[in-house]
Every structure is written in structure tokens, then in C-alpha cells.
Short mmCIF file of C-alpha atoms in Angstrom, two decimals:
data_model
loop_
_atom_site.label_atom_id
_atom_site.label_comp_id
_atom_site.label_asym_id
_atom_site.label_seq_id
_atom_site.Cartn_x
_atom_site.Cartn_y
_atom_site.Cartn_z
CA MET A 1 108.94 95.07 80.38
CA THR A 2 106.18 97.51 79.62
CA SER A 3 105.78 100.84 77.90
CA VAL A 4 103.99 104.00 78.99
CA SER A 5 100.63 102.23 78.96
CA GLY A 6 101.43 100.62 82.31
CA ALA A 7 103.90 98.62 84.30
CA SER A 8 104.12 94.87 84.66
CA ARG A 9 103.01 93.56 88.01
CA ALA A 10 103.65 90.34 89.87
CA THR A 11 102.48 89.31 93.32
CA PRO A 12 105.17 87.94 95.63
CA GLU A 13 105.66 84.20 95.63
CA ARG A 14 108.54 82.11 96.85
CA GLY A 15 110.03 79.73 94.35
CA ASP A 16 113.23 78.03 93.43
CA ILE A 17 115.64 80.78 92.44
CA ALA A 18 117.33 78.37 90.04
CA GLU A 19 114.17 78.34 87.91
CA LEU A 20 114.72 82.02 87.19
CA LEU A 21 118.51 82.24 87.16
CA ILE A 22 119.39 79.15 85.15
CA GLY A 23 122.94 77.84 85.11
CA GLU A 24 125.45 75.74 87.00
CA THR A 25 128.68 77.56 86.17
CA PRO A 26 130.53 79.09 89.14
CA VAL A 27 129.51 82.64 88.17
CA MET A 28 125.83 81.69 88.15
CA GLN A 29 126.06 79.84 91.44
CA GLN A 30 127.69 82.95 92.93
CA LEU A 31 124.98 85.15 91.42
CA ARG A 32 122.16 83.07 92.92
CA ALA A 33 123.87 83.05 96.31
CA LEU A 34 124.27 86.84 96.21
CA VAL A 35 120.63 87.40 95.20
CA ALA A 36 119.39 85.16 98.02
CA ARG A 37 121.61 86.99 100.51
CA VAL A 38 120.64 90.56 99.60
CA ALA A 39 116.97 90.01 98.71
CA PRO A 40 115.62 90.58 102.26
CA SER A 41 117.44 93.91 102.60
CA SER A 42 115.59 97.19 102.10
CA LEU A 43 118.62 98.88 100.51
CA PRO A 44 118.37 99.97 96.86
CA VAL A 45 119.97 97.55 94.42
CA LEU A 46 121.73 98.39 91.17
CA ILE A 47 121.89 95.50 88.69
CA GLN A 48 124.66 95.94 86.15
CA GLY A 49 125.28 93.88 83.04
CA PRO A 50 125.15 93.84 79.26
CA THR A 51 121.93 94.05 77.27
CA GLY A 52 120.07 90.75 77.12
CA ALA A 53 121.95 89.11 80.01
CA GLY A 54 118.88 88.72 82.23
CA LYS A 55 118.89 91.74 84.55
CA GLU A 56 115.08 91.77 84.79
CA LEU A 57 115.08 88.13 85.93
CA VAL A 58 117.45 89.12 88.74
CA ALA A 59 114.99 91.85 89.75
CA VAL A 60 112.13 89.33 89.77
CA ALA A 61 114.20 86.96 91.91
CA LEU A 62 115.07 89.75 94.33
CA HIS A 63 111.40 90.57 94.76
CA ARG A 64 110.22 86.99 95.15
CA TRP A 65 112.81 86.32 97.84
CA SER A 66 112.42 89.67 99.61
CA GLY A 67 109.42 88.72 101.72
CA ARG A 68 107.73 91.98 100.73
CA ARG A 69 103.94 91.76 100.48
CA GLY A 70 103.35 94.31 97.75
CA ASN A 71 103.62 94.24 93.98
CA LEU A 72 106.64 94.14 91.74
CA VAL A 73 106.15 97.09 89.40
CA ALA A 74 108.60 97.11 86.49
CA PHE A 75 109.11 99.63 83.72
CA ASN A 76 111.73 100.80 81.26
CA VAL A 77 112.89 104.36 81.90
CA CYS A 78 113.68 104.93 78.23
CA ALA A 79 110.11 104.05 77.26
CA LEU A 80 108.92 107.15 79.12
CA GLY A 81 109.51 110.62 77.74
CA GLU A 82 110.92 113.13 80.20
CA SER A 83 107.58 114.94 80.35
CA MET A 84 105.75 111.72 81.24
CA PHE A 85 108.17 110.41 83.84
CA GLU A 86 106.84 112.37 86.82
CA ASP A 87 103.22 111.44 86.12
CA ALA A 88 104.09 107.77 85.58
CA LEU A 89 106.17 107.53 88.73
CA PHE A 90 104.23 109.75 91.13
CA GLY A 91 100.71 109.72 89.67
CA HIS A 92 98.36 112.70 89.49
CA VAL A 93 95.19 114.09 90.97
CA ARG A 94 91.97 114.85 89.14
CA GLY A 95 92.17 118.10 87.20
CA ALA A 96 95.97 118.27 87.29
CA PHE A 97 96.02 118.64 83.49
CA THR A 98 93.71 118.29 80.52
CA GLY A 99 92.43 114.74 80.43
CA ALA A 100 93.08 114.04 84.13
CA VAL A 101 89.46 113.11 84.87
CA ARG A 102 90.31 111.07 87.97
CA ASP A 103 93.11 110.50 90.43
CA ALA A 104 95.75 108.07 89.19
CA ALA A 105 98.29 106.21 91.28
CA GLY A 106 101.84 106.21 89.99
CA PHE A 107 104.26 103.32 89.98
CA LEU A 108 105.69 104.18 93.40
CA LEU A 109 102.31 103.97 95.09
CA GLU A 110 101.48 100.76 93.23
CA ALA A 111 104.72 99.32 94.60
CA ASP A 112 103.89 100.16 98.24
CA GLU A 113 105.31 97.37 100.43
CA GLY A 114 106.74 95.90 97.25
CA THR A 115 109.44 96.59 94.69
CA VAL A 116 109.76 99.07 91.86
CA PHE A 117 112.15 98.00 89.11
CA MET A 118 113.52 100.74 86.85
CA ASP A 119 115.33 99.31 83.84
CA GLU A 120 117.86 101.34 81.82
CA ILE A 121 118.16 103.89 84.63
CA GLY A 122 121.17 105.41 82.88
CA GLY A 123 118.83 106.81 80.24
CA LEU A 124 116.96 108.99 82.74
CA ALA A 125 117.27 112.71 81.97
CA LEU A 126 118.90 115.01 84.52
CA ALA A 127 115.76 117.02 85.36
CA PRO A 128 113.67 114.12 86.76
CA GLN A 129 116.70 112.65 88.52
CA ALA A 130 116.40 115.24 91.32
CA LYS A 131 112.76 114.30 91.96
CA LEU A 132 113.61 110.62 91.94
CA LEU A 133 116.43 111.26 94.42
CA ARG A 134 114.03 112.85 96.92
CA ALA A 135 111.61 109.95 96.61
CA VAL A 136 114.37 107.41 97.16
CA GLU A 137 115.73 109.28 100.18
CA THR A 138 112.43 110.06 101.93
CA ARG A 139 109.92 107.57 100.47
CA GLN A 140 107.77 110.68 99.97
CA PHE A 141 106.60 112.14 96.66
CA ARG A 142 104.00 114.55 95.40
CA PRO A 143 101.56 113.48 92.68
CA VAL A 144 101.19 115.93 89.81
CA GLY A 145 98.73 118.64 90.82
CA ALA A 146 98.53 117.52 94.46
CA ALA A 147 98.84 119.85 97.45
CA HIS A 148 100.41 117.29 99.74
CA ASP A 149 102.96 114.50 99.61
CA ARG A 150 102.18 110.81 99.56
CA GLY A 151 104.26 108.03 101.05
CA SER A 152 105.14 104.56 99.82
CA ASP A 153 107.24 101.83 101.40
CA PHE A 154 108.86 100.67 98.16
CA ARG A 155 112.20 98.97 97.58
CA LEU A 156 114.00 100.38 94.53
CA VAL A 157 115.83 98.07 92.16
CA ALA A 158 117.43 99.68 89.12
CA ALA A 159 119.33 98.21 86.19
CA SER A 160 121.81 99.66 83.74
CA ASN A 161 123.99 98.41 80.92
CA GLU A 162 126.00 101.62 81.26
CA ASN A 163 128.48 102.43 84.01
CA LEU A 164 126.81 105.01 86.24
CA VAL A 165 130.16 106.27 87.55
CA ALA A 166 131.23 106.97 83.97
CA LEU A 167 127.90 108.74 83.33
CA VAL A 168 128.50 110.91 86.40
CA GLY A 169 131.93 111.83 85.05
CA ALA A 170 130.38 112.73 81.70
CA GLY A 171 127.83 115.01 83.39
CA ARG A 172 124.89 112.82 82.38
CA PHE A 173 123.98 111.48 85.82
CA ARG A 174 123.76 113.01 89.28
CA ALA A 175 126.49 111.80 91.64
CA ASP A 176 124.15 111.84 94.65
CA LEU A 177 121.54 109.71 92.89
CA ALA A 178 124.16 107.28 91.63
CA PHE A 179 125.41 106.93 95.21
CA ARG A 180 121.89 106.17 96.44
CA LEU A 181 121.18 103.63 93.73
CA ARG A 182 124.41 101.78 94.43
CA GLY A 183 123.36 100.65 97.91
CA LEU A 184 123.98 97.08 96.79
CA ILE A 185 125.46 96.16 93.42
CA ILE A 186 124.80 92.94 91.50
CA ASN A 187 126.78 92.24 88.34
CA VAL A 188 125.13 89.92 85.82
CA PRO A 189 127.64 88.02 83.65
CA SER A 190 127.45 87.99 79.88
CA LEU A 191 126.61 84.71 78.18
CA ALA A 192 130.20 84.54 76.89
CA GLU A 193 131.37 84.49 80.52
CA ARG A 194 129.33 81.37 81.23
CA ARG A 195 129.47 79.28 78.08
CA GLY A 196 129.18 76.13 80.16
CA ASP A 197 125.54 77.04 80.80
CA ILE A 198 124.63 77.20 77.10
CA PRO A 199 123.60 73.51 76.73
CA LEU A 200 121.27 73.77 79.75
CA LEU A 201 119.91 77.16 78.72
CA ALA A 202 119.36 76.13 75.10
CA THR A 203 117.62 72.92 76.14
CA GLN A 204 115.24 74.71 78.49
CA LEU A 205 114.54 77.42 75.92
CA LEU A 206 113.82 74.72 73.35
CA GLU A 207 111.39 72.99 75.71
CA ARG A 208 109.48 76.24 76.16
CA THR A 209 109.48 76.90 72.41
CA ALA A 210 108.46 73.39 71.36
CA LEU A 211 105.12 73.68 73.22
CA GLY A 212 104.87 70.01 74.11
CA VAL A 213 106.55 68.65 70.99
CA ASP A 214 109.33 66.15 71.76
CA LEU A 215 112.16 68.10 70.17
CA GLY A 216 115.81 67.77 71.15
CA LEU A 217 119.14 69.43 70.38
CA GLY A 218 121.76 67.51 68.43
CA ALA A 219 125.33 67.36 69.71
CA ALA A 220 126.68 69.31 66.74
CA ALA A 221 123.99 71.95 67.22
CA ILE A 222 125.04 72.41 70.85
CA THR A 223 128.71 72.66 69.88
CA THR A 224 127.84 75.35 67.34
CA LEU A 225 125.83 77.29 69.91
CA ILE A 226 128.68 77.18 72.43
CA ALA A 227 131.12 78.56 69.87
CA GLN A 228 129.14 81.73 69.07
CA PRO A 229 130.16 85.17 70.45
CA TRP A 230 126.62 85.94 71.74
CA GLU A 231 126.86 89.70 71.73
CA GLY A 232 123.12 89.77 72.41
CA ASN A 233 123.52 87.35 75.32
CA VAL A 234 120.65 85.15 76.56
CA ARG A 235 118.06 87.16 74.65
CA GLN A 236 119.88 86.43 71.38
CA LEU A 237 120.24 82.75 72.29
CA LYS A 238 116.50 82.56 72.91
CA HIS A 239 115.72 84.00 69.49
CA VAL A 240 118.17 81.67 67.73
CA VAL A 241 116.77 78.60 69.47
CA GLU A 242 113.21 79.65 68.60
CA ARG A 243 114.08 80.13 64.92
CA ALA A 244 115.98 76.84 64.78
CA ALA A 245 113.06 74.99 66.35
CA LEU A 246 110.58 76.45 63.89
CA SER A 247 112.73 75.51 60.90
CA SER A 248 113.51 71.98 62.10
CA SER A 249 111.85 69.25 60.04
CA GLY A 250 112.65 66.37 62.40
CA ARG A 251 112.63 65.51 66.07
CA VAL A 252 116.13 66.91 66.59
CA VAL A 253 117.37 70.45 65.98
CA THR A 254 120.44 69.99 63.84
CA GLN A 255 123.59 72.01 63.27
CA SER A 256 122.12 73.12 59.93
CA ASP A 257 119.01 74.43 61.69
CA VAL A 258 121.17 76.41 64.10
CA LEU A 259 123.38 77.82 61.35
CA ALA A 260 120.32 78.92 59.40
CA ALA A 261 118.87 80.56 62.50
CA LEU A 262 122.16 82.37 63.18
CA ALA A 263 122.21 83.68 59.60
CA THR A 264 118.71 85.14 59.85
#
């Protein structure tokens, strides 16, 4: 996920969806099946789930399996100030403001024939929500300082760890935009809801962390990992496994290594 300096981009490529959405529990099998089923649709998708559960990986999987030829352009809404949102999303023309020495494409144009992924959409201020709504409805937008609209055939995927319906009720989110974003809804389970995947996840995370070193997870270490509450979900598990691997003095990550990593 990127900040205001730019969005992350990935060209479409088909691949095994299980490599992105790791797990063999029933909830993960259902999630992969749902992603594969809805990916080719052009409807907006809202990905819901707790922080750190892997919502961005779902967005990547949706794009890779969509068949769309353009880029995946991903950014975090909360990383953009309200004043910068319009320029980042729609772009600008030369001379639109001080420092605009050339035309600049916004994220929507960069995602033409591709996917734009907006993370933490619930944090978007009310004022830019109206402009986003028009772009979602018409696929038309006006760059800052431009005299005419531009068009882009983008597919919008948004993610939120907050309930948009509750935000609408609290007056923090437009009901019409929430309705548009909820064309298709994908719920990502917390790690606590799929504890059976922890041994597989931890092992794969360890393999990526070990960088070629033959390092394994001891049985007691795995048992300890399974027993944790994991309020930070997969992201927290990744950090714990990385710390445990770095502190391990042998060829096996022990329960002591895991406990020390959890205490850090």
C-alpha cells in the first residue's frame, strides 16, 4: 500500500489463487471460491474485514482473475489529505495550481481497463465522496483545472474495516455512495476464525523470512501460535514469525522463540 507519492501498480497475470489466499479451512475455501466467481464481473466490490486480515490480497486476487488488461492501482484513502484526494484520483492539467508544470494522470486514468483499489474507504471525508460517486456512476471525471471530462474504464474495489451502513447512520458516509460500493460484498475472516490455517500460514511465512535457510517450526511453537488471540490477524502473525526466526539460534523455531517474539 502506498502513500501520496504514488500508487502501487501490478500488471494482470493469472496465477493460482491459493498462493495469495492461503488456507484450507472451510471459510478460506469459501472465500477463494467467491473471489473466483465474482472476479470477472464489472460491478464494484466492497471487501470487509478486520485490520490485518488480508483485504489487499483479496483485491489483488480479484484483479488477477478479472481478465482486465489494465493496471491494478492501489492506495490508502487515509494516506491522502482531503485537499489532495481529488488531484490524486482525477489528476490535473498543467497550470492548474502552483507547481503543476505538466499534466498528470490520476489513479482512475492509470487504472483504465484495470482495477483501482481504495483501502480504508470508510475514512474518506464527506466532501470528496460526492465526486467519487459521480466517477463511479458515470466512469467520467474532470482533472483539476481541466475544461472537459475524461473517461476511464476502471473497476472499483474498496475495502473497509468499518461497517459502512453504520457510518451512514452516524452521518459520516453518503448512503448513495455506500449503495454503489456494495455492488458485491466479500467478507474476509479474522485469523481467529480460521485457526486451523495457522500452521500452514506460519510455515509459509517462515519460509519467506528465512531467505533460503532451512528453518522449521517446532510442534510446541505451533501450538503456542494457535492459542494466541491474534487481534492483529495475519499481519501480526507475520511479524511474530519474523521476530521468532531472527531470534532463533538453531534450525528449529522453538516455543521460547515464539514467546519472546510475542512479548516484544
